[in-house]
Amino acid sequence: MRIFAVGRNYAEHIKELSNEKPDEPVIFTKPDTALIRNNAPFYYPSFSKDVHYEGELVLRICKEGKNIEERFAGKYYDAIGFGVDFTARDLQQKAKEKGLPWDIAKGFNGSAPVSDKFILINEFKDLKNINFSLSVNGEIKQQGNTSLMLFSFDYIISYLSKFFTLRTGDYIFTGTPKGVGPVKVGDVLSGSIEHEKLLEFEVR
Ligand code: MG
């Protein structure tokens, strides 16, 4: 399986990092070694002093496809989970300044905890109005709603599939709302979609 991710998909988060609003989705990938399941702990890496959480909705691909038209995109994902796009902000900042790739800042081991439980698409009343939140030590730090996305799920699927064949079991991180911030050893992070807690793990 592959992990694709969209950067800069929520306007307020673009502002907080002083980034430019993109004309097309900003795409990056994480290797499968980034994945953490079963609420296993995240180990703070030695190469960074500024690892940030980014709470995100994650689409699960259920059908292989490429060059998918936006109007058919809904057939290619069947469920939504919660993921954290851990980012070594100090390494990313250096890479951004030099125009270099983000891979080590975004794709390092354990940088993608994803909930075991996914909620089926047909259980949502409206995909363009899904609330989700990330808490640290029980305090809500990020609250998002899919109505605030610059690029919709269907647009993301269509755009990504121009470049990459999507396969069953792939995940797509769909971008983080405002409120990102640093984690430290001992923090407990949890992620919820509507009022259901799907993910909870410790930073060690
Ligand atoms: Mg992100």
JSON list of C-alpha atoms and ligand atoms in Angstrom, two decimals:
[
{"chain": "A", "resi": 1, "resn": "MET", "atom": "CA", "xyz": [0.00, 0.00, 0.00]},
{"chain": "A", "resi": 2, "resn": "ARG", "atom": "CA", "xyz": [1.03, 3.59, -0.46]},
{"chain": "A", "resi": 3, "resn": "ILE", "atom": "CA", "xyz": [0.38, 6.69, 1.61]},
{"chain": "A", "resi": 4, "resn": "PHE", "atom": "CA", "xyz": [-0.38, 9.85, -0.33]},
{"chain": "A", "resi": 5, "resn": "ALA", "atom": "CA", "xyz": [-0.88, 13.19, 1.34]},
{"chain": "A", "resi": 6, "resn": "VAL", "atom": "CA", "xyz": [-2.16, 16.64, 0.46]},
{"chain": "A", "resi": 7, "resn": "GLY", "atom": "CA", "xyz": [-0.51, 19.71, 1.92]},
{"chain": "A", "resi": 8, "resn": "ARG", "atom": "CA", "xyz": [-2.07, 23.16, 2.28]},
{"chain": "A", "resi": 9, "resn": "ASN", "atom": "CA", "xyz": [-5.70, 22.14, 1.91]},
{"chain": "A", "resi": 10, "resn": "TYR", "atom": "CA", "xyz": [-7.18, 24.38, 4.64]},
{"chain": "A", "resi": 11, "resn": "ALA", "atom": "CA", "xyz": [-6.86, 28.15, 4.24]},
{"chain": "A", "resi": 12, "resn": "GLU", "atom": "CA", "xyz": [-6.40, 28.93, 7.94]},
{"chain": "A", "resi": 13, "resn": "HIS", "atom": "CA", "xyz": [-3.54, 26.43, 8.20]},
{"chain": "A", "resi": 14, "resn": "ILE", "atom": "CA", "xyz": [-1.86, 27.94, 5.13]},
{"chain": "A", "resi": 15, "resn": "LYS", "atom": "CA", "xyz": [-1.97, 31.30, 6.92]},
{"chain": "A", "resi": 16, "resn": "GLU", "atom": "CA", "xyz": [-0.49, 30.00, 10.18]},
{"chain": "A", "resi": 17, "resn": "LEU", "atom": "CA", "xyz": [2.57, 28.69, 8.31]},
{"chain": "A", "resi": 18, "resn": "SER", "atom": "CA", "xyz": [2.74, 31.75, 6.01]},
{"chain": "A", "resi": 19, "resn": "ASN", "atom": "CA", "xyz": [2.47, 29.56, 2.92]},
{"chain": "A", "resi": 20, "resn": "GLU", "atom": "CA", "xyz": [1.02, 30.47, -0.46]},
{"chain": "A", "resi": 21, "resn": "LYS", "atom": "CA", "xyz": [-2.44, 29.23, -1.40]},
{"chain": "A", "resi": 22, "resn": "PRO", "atom": "CA", "xyz": [-1.84, 26.59, -4.10]},
{"chain": "A", "resi": 23, "resn": "ASP", "atom": "CA", "xyz": [-3.57, 26.45, -7.51]},
{"chain": "A", "resi": 24, "resn": "GLU", "atom": "CA", "xyz": [-3.50, 22.66, -7.41]},
{"chain": "A", "resi": 25, "resn": "PRO", "atom": "CA", "xyz": [-3.19, 20.27, -4.44]},
{"chain": "A", "resi": 26, "resn": "VAL", "atom": "CA", "xyz": [0.32, 20.00, -3.00]},
{"chain": "A", "resi": 27, "resn": "ILE", "atom": "CA", "xyz": [1.11, 16.27, -3.07]},
{"chain": "A", "resi": 28, "resn": "PHE", "atom": "CA", "xyz": [3.68, 14.29, -1.15]},
{"chain": "A", "resi": 29, "resn": "THR", "atom": "CA", "xyz": [4.00, 10.65, -0.14]},
{"chain": "A", "resi": 30, "resn": "LYS", "atom": "CA", "xyz": [5.13, 8.69, 2.89]},
{"chain": "A", "resi": 31, "resn": "PRO", "atom": "CA", "xyz": [6.57, 5.16, 2.68]},
{"chain": "A", "resi": 32, "resn": "ASP", "atom": "CA", "xyz": [4.64, 2.30, 4.29]},
{"chain": "A", "resi": 33, "resn": "THR", "atom": "CA", "xyz": [7.26, 2.23, 7.08]},
{"chain": "A", "resi": 34, "resn": "ALA", "atom": "CA", "xyz": [5.74, 5.54, 8.25]},
{"chain": "A", "resi": 35, "resn": "LEU", "atom": "CA", "xyz": [2.51, 3.78, 9.21]},
{"chain": "A", "resi": 36, "resn": "ILE", "atom": "CA", "xyz": [1.65, 3.12, 12.88]},
{"chain": "A", "resi": 37, "resn": "ARG", "atom": "CA", "xyz": [-1.42, 0.98, 13.69]},
{"chain": "A", "resi": 38, "resn": "ASN", "atom": "CA", "xyz": [-3.16, -0.35, 16.80]},
{"chain": "A", "resi": 39, "resn": "ASN", "atom": "CA", "xyz": [-2.68, 2.91, 18.74]},
{"chain": "A", "resi": 40, "resn": "ALA", "atom": "CA", "xyz": [0.98, 1.97, 19.12]},
{"chain": "A", "resi": 41, "resn": "PRO", "atom": "CA", "xyz": [3.22, 4.70, 20.55]},
{"chain": "A", "resi": 42, "resn": "PHE", "atom": "CA", "xyz": [5.05, 7.26, 18.44]},
{"chain": "A", "resi": 43, "resn": "TYR", "atom": "CA", "xyz": [8.76, 7.46, 19.28]},
{"chain": "A", "resi": 44, "resn": "TYR", "atom": "CA", "xyz": [10.13, 10.99, 19.18]},
{"chain": "A", "resi": 45, "resn": "PRO", "atom": "CA", "xyz": [12.95, 10.94, 16.61]},
{"chain": "A", "resi": 46, "resn": "SER", "atom": "CA", "xyz": [16.47, 12.03, 17.56]},
{"chain": "A", "resi": 47, "resn": "PHE", "atom": "CA", "xyz": [17.00, 14.07, 14.37]},
{"chain": "A", "resi": 48, "resn": "SER", "atom": "CA", "xyz": [14.37, 16.71, 15.12]},
{"chain": "A", "resi": 49, "resn": "LYS", "atom": "CA", "xyz": [13.66, 19.15, 17.91]},
{"chain": "A", "resi": 50, "resn": "ASP", "atom": "CA", "xyz": [10.35, 20.35, 16.51]},
{"chain": "A", "resi": 51, "resn": "VAL", "atom": "CA", "xyz": [8.00, 17.52, 15.55]},
{"chain": "A", "resi": 52, "resn": "HIS", "atom": "CA", "xyz": [4.46, 18.79, 14.93]},
{"chain": "A", "resi": 53, "resn": "TYR", "atom": "CA", "xyz": [1.15, 16.95, 14.89]},
{"chain": "A", "resi": 54, "resn": "GLU", "atom": "CA", "xyz": [-1.21, 17.52, 11.95]},
{"chain": "A", "resi": 55, "resn": "GLY", "atom": "CA", "xyz": [-4.58, 15.83, 12.47]},
{"chain": "A", "resi": 56, "resn": "GLU", "atom": "CA", "xyz": [-6.17, 14.76, 9.20]},
{"chain": "A", "resi": 57, "resn": "LEU", "atom": "CA", "xyz": [-8.97, 12.77, 7.64]},
{"chain": "A", "resi": 58, "resn": "VAL", "atom": "CA", "xyz": [-7.64, 9.77, 5.72]},
{"chain": "A", "resi": 59, "resn": "LEU", "atom": "CA", "xyz": [-9.40, 8.25, 2.70]},
{"chain": "A", "resi": 60, "resn": "ARG", "atom": "CA", "xyz": [-9.18, 4.54, 2.06]},
{"chain": "A", "resi": 61, "resn": "ILE", "atom": "CA", "xyz": [-8.96, 3.52, -1.60]},
{"chain": "A", "resi": 62, "resn": "CYS", "atom": "CA", "xyz": [-11.20, 0.57, -2.52]},
{"chain": "A", "resi": 63, "resn": "LYS", "atom": "CA", "xyz": [-10.68, 0.20, -6.25]},
{"chain": "A", "resi": 64, "resn": "GLU", "atom": "CA", "xyz": [-7.73, 0.46, -8.61]},
{"chain": "A", "resi": 65, "resn": "GLY", "atom": "CA", "xyz": [-7.79, 3.38, -11.01]},
{"chain": "A", "resi": 66, "resn": "LYS", "atom": "CA", "xyz": [-5.91, 6.06, -12.88]},
{"chain": "A", "resi": 67, "resn": "ASN", "atom": "CA", "xyz": [-7.02, 9.18, -14.75]},
{"chain": "A", "resi": 68, "resn": "ILE", "atom": "CA", "xyz": [-10.22, 9.08, -12.73]},
{"chain": "A", "resi": 69, "resn": "GLU", "atom": "CA", "xyz": [-12.76, 11.73, -13.66]},
{"chain": "A", "resi": 70, "resn": "GLU", "atom": "CA", "xyz": [-13.91, 13.80, -10.72]},
{"chain": "A", "resi": 71, "resn": "ARG", "atom": "CA", "xyz": [-17.55, 12.75, -11.23]},
{"chain": "A", "resi": 72, "resn": "PHE", "atom": "CA", "xyz": [-16.61, 9.08, -10.80]},
{"chain": "A", "resi": 73, "resn": "ALA", "atom": "CA", "xyz": [-14.11, 9.62, -7.95]},
{"chain": "A", "resi": 74, "resn": "GLY", "atom": "CA", "xyz": [-16.64, 8.61, -5.29]},
{"chain": "A", "resi": 75, "resn": "LYS", "atom": "CA", "xyz": [-16.46, 5.00, -6.47]},
{"chain": "A", "resi": 76, "resn": "TYR", "atom": "CA", "xyz": [-12.77, 4.78, -5.57]},
{"chain": "A", "resi": 77, "resn": "TYR", "atom": "CA", "xyz": [-12.84, 5.38, -1.80]},
{"chain": "A", "resi": 78, "resn": "ASP", "atom": "CA", "xyz": [-15.11, 3.65, 0.66]},
{"chain": "A", "resi": 79, "resn": "ALA", "atom": "CA", "xyz": [-14.18, 4.85, 4.14]},
{"chain": "A", "resi": 80, "resn": "ILE", "atom": "CA", "xyz": [-12.60, 7.64, 6.19]},
{"chain": "A", "resi": 81, "resn": "GLY", "atom": "CA", "xyz": [-10.23, 7.23, 9.11]},
{"chain": "A", "resi": 82, "resn": "PHE", "atom": "CA", "xyz": [-8.20, 9.57, 11.27]},
{"chain": "A", "resi": 83, "resn": "GLY", "atom": "CA", "xyz": [-4.46, 10.02, 10.84]},
{"chain": "A", "resi": 84, "resn": "VAL", "atom": "CA", "xyz": [-1.67, 12.20, 12.14]},
{"chain": "A", "resi": 85, "resn": "ASP", "atom": "CA", "xyz": [0.74, 13.58, 9.56]},
{"chain": "A", "resi": 86, "resn": "PHE", "atom": "CA", "xyz": [3.76, 14.00, 11.84]},
{"chain": "A", "resi": 87, "resn": "THR", "atom": "CA", "xyz": [6.13, 16.59, 10.46]},
{"chain": "A", "resi": 88, "resn": "ALA", "atom": "CA", "xyz": [9.66, 17.43, 11.55]},
{"chain": "A", "resi": 89, "resn": "ARG", "atom": "CA", "xyz": [9.00, 21.15, 11.13]},
{"chain": "A", "resi": 90, "resn": "ASP", "atom": "CA", "xyz": [12.65, 22.13, 11.57]},
{"chain": "A", "resi": 91, "resn": "LEU", "atom": "CA", "xyz": [13.78, 19.79, 8.77]},
{"chain": "A", "resi": 92, "resn": "GLN", "atom": "CA", "xyz": [10.84, 20.84, 6.60]},
{"chain": "A", "resi": 93, "resn": "GLN", "atom": "CA", "xyz": [11.65, 24.51, 7.09]},
{"chain": "A", "resi": 94, "resn": "LYS", "atom": "CA", "xyz": [15.24, 23.95, 5.97]},
{"chain": "A", "resi": 95, "resn": "ALA", "atom": "CA", "xyz": [14.06, 22.01, 2.91]},
{"chain": "A", "resi": 96, "resn": "LYS", "atom": "CA", "xyz": [11.51, 24.70, 2.02]},
{"chain": "A", "resi": 97, "resn": "GLU", "atom": "CA", "xyz": [14.11, 27.47, 2.22]},
{"chain": "A", "resi": 98, "resn": "LYS", "atom": "CA", "xyz": [16.35, 25.59, -0.18]},
{"chain": "A", "resi": 99, "resn": "GLY", "atom": "CA", "xyz": [13.55, 24.33, -2.43]},
{"chain": "A", "resi": 100, "resn": "LEU", "atom": "CA", "xyz": [14.44, 20.73, -1.56]},
{"chain": "A", "resi": 101, "resn": "PRO", "atom": "CA", "xyz": [12.09, 17.74, -1.17]},
{"chain": "A", "resi": 102, "resn": "TRP", "atom": "CA", "xyz": [10.26, 17.15, 2.13]},
{"chain": "A", "resi": 103, "resn": "ASP", "atom": "CA", "xyz": [10.74, 13.38, 2.31]},
{"chain": "A", "resi": 104, "resn": "ILE", "atom": "CA", "xyz": [12.80, 13.16, 5.50]},
{"chain": "A", "resi": 105, "resn": "ALA", "atom": "CA", "xyz": [10.64, 15.78, 7.23]},
{"chain": "A", "resi": 106, "resn": "LYS", "atom": "CA", "xyz": [7.36, 14.02, 6.41]},
{"chain": "A", "resi": 107, "resn": "GLY", "atom": "CA", "xyz": [8.11, 10.37, 5.66]},
{"chain": "A", "resi": 108, "resn": "PHE", "atom": "CA", "xyz": [10.30, 9.21, 8.53]},
{"chain": "A", "resi": 109, "resn": "ASN", "atom": "CA", "xyz": [9.57, 6.02, 10.50]},
{"chain": "A", "resi": 110, "resn": "GLY", "atom": "CA", "xyz": [6.32, 6.27, 12.43]},
{"chain": "A", "resi": 111, "resn": "SER", "atom": "CA", "xyz": [5.28, 9.60, 10.91]},
{"chain": "A", "resi": 112, "resn": "ALA", "atom": "CA", "xyz": [1.83, 8.30, 9.97]},
{"chain": "A", "resi": 113, "resn": "PRO", "atom": "CA", "xyz": [-0.29, 6.91, 12.81]},
{"chain": "A", "resi": 114, "resn": "VAL", "atom": "CA", "xyz": [-3.67, 5.89, 11.33]},
{"chain": "A", "resi": 115, "resn": "SER", "atom": "CA", "xyz": [-6.78, 4.69, 13.15]},
{"chain": "A", "resi": 116, "resn": "ASP", "atom": "CA", "xyz": [-7.66, 1.02, 12.90]},
{"chain": "A", "resi": 117, "resn": "LYS", "atom": "CA", "xyz": [-11.30, 1.89, 12.56]},
{"chain": "A", "resi": 118, "resn": "PHE", "atom": "CA", "xyz": [-12.53, 3.60, 9.42]},
{"chain": "A", "resi": 119, "resn": "ILE", "atom": "CA", "xyz": [-16.06, 4.92, 9.03]},
{"chain": "A", "resi": 120, "resn": "LEU", "atom": "CA", "xyz": [-17.84, 3.84, 5.86]},
{"chain": "A", "resi": 121, "resn": "ILE", "atom": "CA", "xyz": [-18.66, 6.64, 3.44]},
{"chain": "A", "resi": 122, "resn": "ASN", "atom": "CA", "xyz": [-22.36, 5.79, 3.38]},
{"chain": "A", "resi": 123, "resn": "GLU", "atom": "CA", "xyz": [-22.56, 6.43, 7.13]},
{"chain": "A", "resi": 124, "resn": "PHE", "atom": "CA", "xyz": [-21.94, 10.14, 6.56]},
{"chain": "A", "resi": 125, "resn": "LYS", "atom": "CA", "xyz": [-24.87, 12.40, 5.71]},
{"chain": "A", "resi": 126, "resn": "ASP", "atom": "CA", "xyz": [-22.71, 14.89, 3.86]},
{"chain": "A", "resi": 127, "resn": "LEU", "atom": "CA", "xyz": [-19.04, 14.42, 2.96]},
{"chain": "A", "resi": 128, "resn": "LYS", "atom": "CA", "xyz": [-18.70, 18.19, 2.63]},
{"chain": "A", "resi": 129, "resn": "ASN", "atom": "CA", "xyz": [-19.68, 18.70, 6.26]},
{"chain": "A", "resi": 130, "resn": "ILE", "atom": "CA", "xyz": [-17.64, 16.33, 8.43]},
{"chain": "A", "resi": 131, "resn": "ASN", "atom": "CA", "xyz": [-16.28, 17.55, 11.76]},
{"chain": "A", "resi": 132, "resn": "PHE", "atom": "CA", "xyz": [-13.03, 16.19, 13.11]},
{"chain": "A", "resi": 133, "resn": "SER", "atom": "CA", "xyz": [-10.65, 17.13, 15.89]},
{"chain": "A", "resi": 134, "resn": "LEU", "atom": "CA", "xyz": [-7.28, 16.38, 17.40]},
{"chain": "A", "resi": 135, "resn": "SER", "atom": "CA", "xyz": [-6.63, 16.59, 21.13]},
{"chain": "A", "resi": 136, "resn": "VAL", "atom": "CA", "xyz": [-3.39, 16.60, 23.09]},
{"chain": "A", "resi": 137, "resn": "ASN", "atom": "CA", "xyz": [-3.66, 15.40, 26.70]},
{"chain": "A", "resi": 138, "resn": "GLY", "atom": "CA", "xyz": [-7.42, 15.76, 26.50]},
{"chain": "A", "resi": 139, "resn": "GLU", "atom": "CA", "xyz": [-7.38, 19.36, 25.28]},
{"chain": "A", "resi": 140, "resn": "ILE", "atom": "CA", "xyz": [-8.73, 20.05, 21.78]},
{"chain": "A", "resi": 141, "resn": "LYS", "atom": "CA", "xyz": [-5.99, 21.63, 19.65]},
{"chain": "A", "resi": 142, "resn": "GLN", "atom": "CA", "xyz": [-7.43, 21.31, 16.15]},
{"chain": "A", "resi": 143, "resn": "GLN", "atom": "CA", "xyz": [-10.98, 21.37, 14.94]},
{"chain": "A", "resi": 144, "resn": "GLY", "atom": "CA", "xyz": [-11.71, 20.98, 11.27]},
{"chain": "A", "resi": 145, "resn": "ASN", "atom": "CA", "xyz": [-14.67, 20.63, 8.98]},
{"chain": "A", "resi": 146, "resn": "THR", "atom": "CA", "xyz": [-14.47, 19.35, 5.42]},
{"chain": "A", "resi": 147, "resn": "SER", "atom": "CA", "xyz": [-16.47, 22.37, 4.21]},
{"chain": "A", "resi": 148, "resn": "LEU", "atom": "CA", "xyz": [-13.23, 24.34, 4.72]},
{"chain": "A", "resi": 149, "resn": "MET", "atom": "CA", "xyz": [-11.12, 22.22, 2.35]},
{"chain": "A", "resi": 150, "resn": "LEU", "atom": "CA", "xyz": [-9.74, 24.01, -0.70]},
{"chain": "A", "resi": 151, "resn": "PHE", "atom": "CA", "xyz": [-9.83, 20.77, -2.69]},
{"chain": "A", "resi": 152, "resn": "SER", "atom": "CA", "xyz": [-12.60, 18.21, -2.16]},
{"chain": "A", "resi": 153, "resn": "PHE", "atom": "CA", "xyz": [-12.09, 14.48, -1.71]},
{"chain": "A", "resi": 154, "resn": "ASP", "atom": "CA", "xyz": [-13.27, 13.88, -5.29]},
{"chain": "A", "resi": 155, "resn": "TYR", "atom": "CA", "xyz": [-10.96, 16.52, -6.72]},
{"chain": "A", "resi": 156, "resn": "ILE", "atom": "CA", "xyz": [-8.00, 15.10, -4.80]},
{"chain": "A", "resi": 157, "resn": "ILE", "atom": "CA", "xyz": [-8.71, 11.57, -6.11]},
{"chain": "A", "resi": 158, "resn": "SER", "atom": "CA", "xyz": [-9.04, 12.82, -9.65]},
{"chain": "A", "resi": 159, "resn": "TYR", "atom": "CA", "xyz": [-5.89, 14.94, -9.45]},
{"chain": "A", "resi": 160, "resn": "LEU", "atom": "CA", "xyz": [-3.71, 12.29, -7.76]},
{"chain": "A", "resi": 161, "resn": "SER", "atom": "CA", "xyz": [-4.80, 9.61, -10.20]},
{"chain": "A", "resi": 162, "resn": "LYS", "atom": "CA", "xyz": [-3.41, 11.59, -13.13]},
{"chain": "A", "resi": 163, "resn": "PHE", "atom": "CA", "xyz": [0.08, 10.90, -11.81]},
{"chain": "A", "resi": 164, "resn": "PHE", "atom": "CA", "xyz": [-0.26, 7.76, -9.69]},
{"chain": "A", "resi": 165, "resn": "THR", "atom": "CA", "xyz": [-2.33, 4.65, -10.20]},
{"chain": "A", "resi": 166, "resn": "LEU", "atom": "CA", "xyz": [-4.39, 4.34, -7.03]},
{"chain": "A", "resi": 167, "resn": "ARG", "atom": "CA", "xyz": [-4.73, 0.85, -5.63]},
{"chain": "A", "resi": 168, "resn": "THR", "atom": "CA", "xyz": [-7.02, -0.83, -3.15]},
{"chain": "A", "resi": 169, "resn": "GLY", "atom": "CA", "xyz": [-5.72, -0.28, 0.37]},
{"chain": "A", "resi": 170, "resn": "ASP", "atom": "CA", "xyz": [-3.87, 2.97, -0.36]},
{"chain": "A", "resi": 171, "resn": "TYR", "atom": "CA", "xyz": [-4.43, 5.85, 2.05]},
{"chain": "A", "resi": 172, "resn": "ILE", "atom": "CA", "xyz": [-4.74, 9.52, 1.27]},
{"chain": "A", "resi": 173, "resn": "PHE", "atom": "CA", "xyz": [-4.18, 12.12, 4.00]},
{"chain": "A", "resi": 174, "resn": "THR", "atom": "CA", "xyz": [-6.37, 15.05, 3.01]},
{"chain": "A", "resi": 175, "resn": "GLY", "atom": "CA", "xyz": [-4.75, 17.99, 4.78]},
{"chain": "A", "resi": 176, "resn": "THR", "atom": "CA", "xyz": [-4.80, 19.56, 8.21]},
{"chain": "A", "resi": 177, "resn": "PRO", "atom": "CA", "xyz": [-6.83, 22.46, 9.59]},
{"chain": "A", "resi": 178, "resn": "LYS", "atom": "CA", "xyz": [-5.31, 25.24, 11.69]},
{"chain": "A", "resi": 179, "resn": "GLY", "atom": "CA", "xyz": [-3.89, 24.63, 15.14]},
{"chain": "A", "resi": 180, "resn": "VAL", "atom": "CA", "xyz": [-0.84, 22.48, 14.38]},
{"chain": "A", "resi": 181, "resn": "GLY", "atom": "CA", "xyz": [1.81, 22.45, 17.07]},
{"chain": "A", "resi": 182, "resn": "PRO", "atom": "CA", "xyz": [4.73, 20.62, 18.67]},
{"chain": "A", "resi": 183, "resn": "VAL", "atom": "CA", "xyz": [4.55, 17.37, 20.62]},
{"chain": "A", "resi": 184, "resn": "LYS", "atom": "CA", "xyz": [6.74, 16.23, 23.48]},
{"chain": "A", "resi": 185, "resn": "VAL", "atom": "CA", "xyz": [7.51, 12.91, 25.09]},
{"chain": "A", "resi": 186, "resn": "GLY", "atom": "CA", "xyz": [4.64, 11.87, 27.36]},
{"chain": "A", "resi": 187, "resn": "ASP", "atom": "CA", "xyz": [1.88, 13.58, 25.35]},
{"chain": "A", "resi": 188, "resn": "VAL", "atom": "CA", "xyz": [-1.22, 11.56, 24.55]},
{"chain": "A", "resi": 189, "resn": "LEU", "atom": "CA", "xyz": [-2.78, 12.42, 21.20]},
{"chain": "A", "resi": 190, "resn": "SER", "atom": "CA", "xyz": [-6.28, 11.48, 20.18]},
{"chain": "A", "resi": 191, "resn": "GLY", "atom": "CA", "xyz": [-8.27, 11.97, 17.01]},
{"chain": "A", "resi": 192, "resn": "SER", "atom": "CA", "xyz": [-12.04, 12.01, 16.56]},
{"chain": "A", "resi": 193, "resn": "ILE", "atom": "CA", "xyz": [-14.45, 12.17, 13.65]},
{"chain": "A", "resi": 194, "resn": "GLU", "atom": "CA", "xyz": [-17.82, 13.64, 14.60]},
{"chain": "A", "resi": 195, "resn": "HIS", "atom": "CA", "xyz": [-17.94, 12.54, 18.24]},
{"chain": "A", "resi": 196, "resn": "GLU", "atom": "CA", "xyz": [-16.25, 9.21, 17.85]},
{"chain": "A", "resi": 197, "resn": "LYS", "atom": "CA", "xyz": [-12.68, 8.79, 19.07]},
{"chain": "A", "resi": 198, "resn": "LEU", "atom": "CA", "xyz": [-10.87, 6.66, 16.50]},
{"chain": "A", "resi": 199, "resn": "LEU", "atom": "CA", "xyz": [-7.22, 7.05, 17.40]},
{"chain": "A", "resi": 200, "resn": "GLU", "atom": "CA", "xyz": [-5.30, 7.46, 20.65]},
{"chain": "A", "resi": 201, "resn": "PHE", "atom": "CA", "xyz": [-1.61, 6.95, 21.29]},
{"chain": "A", "resi": 202, "resn": "GLU", "atom": "CA", "xyz": [1.30, 8.17, 23.35]},
{"chain": "A", "resi": 203, "resn": "VAL", "atom": "CA", "xyz": [4.49, 9.99, 22.38]},
{"chain": "A", "resi": 204, "resn": "ARG", "atom": "CA", "xyz": [7.50, 8.20, 23.87]},
{"chain": "B", "resi": 1, "resn": "MG", "atom": "MG", "xyz": [-0.43, 17.49, 6.58]}
]
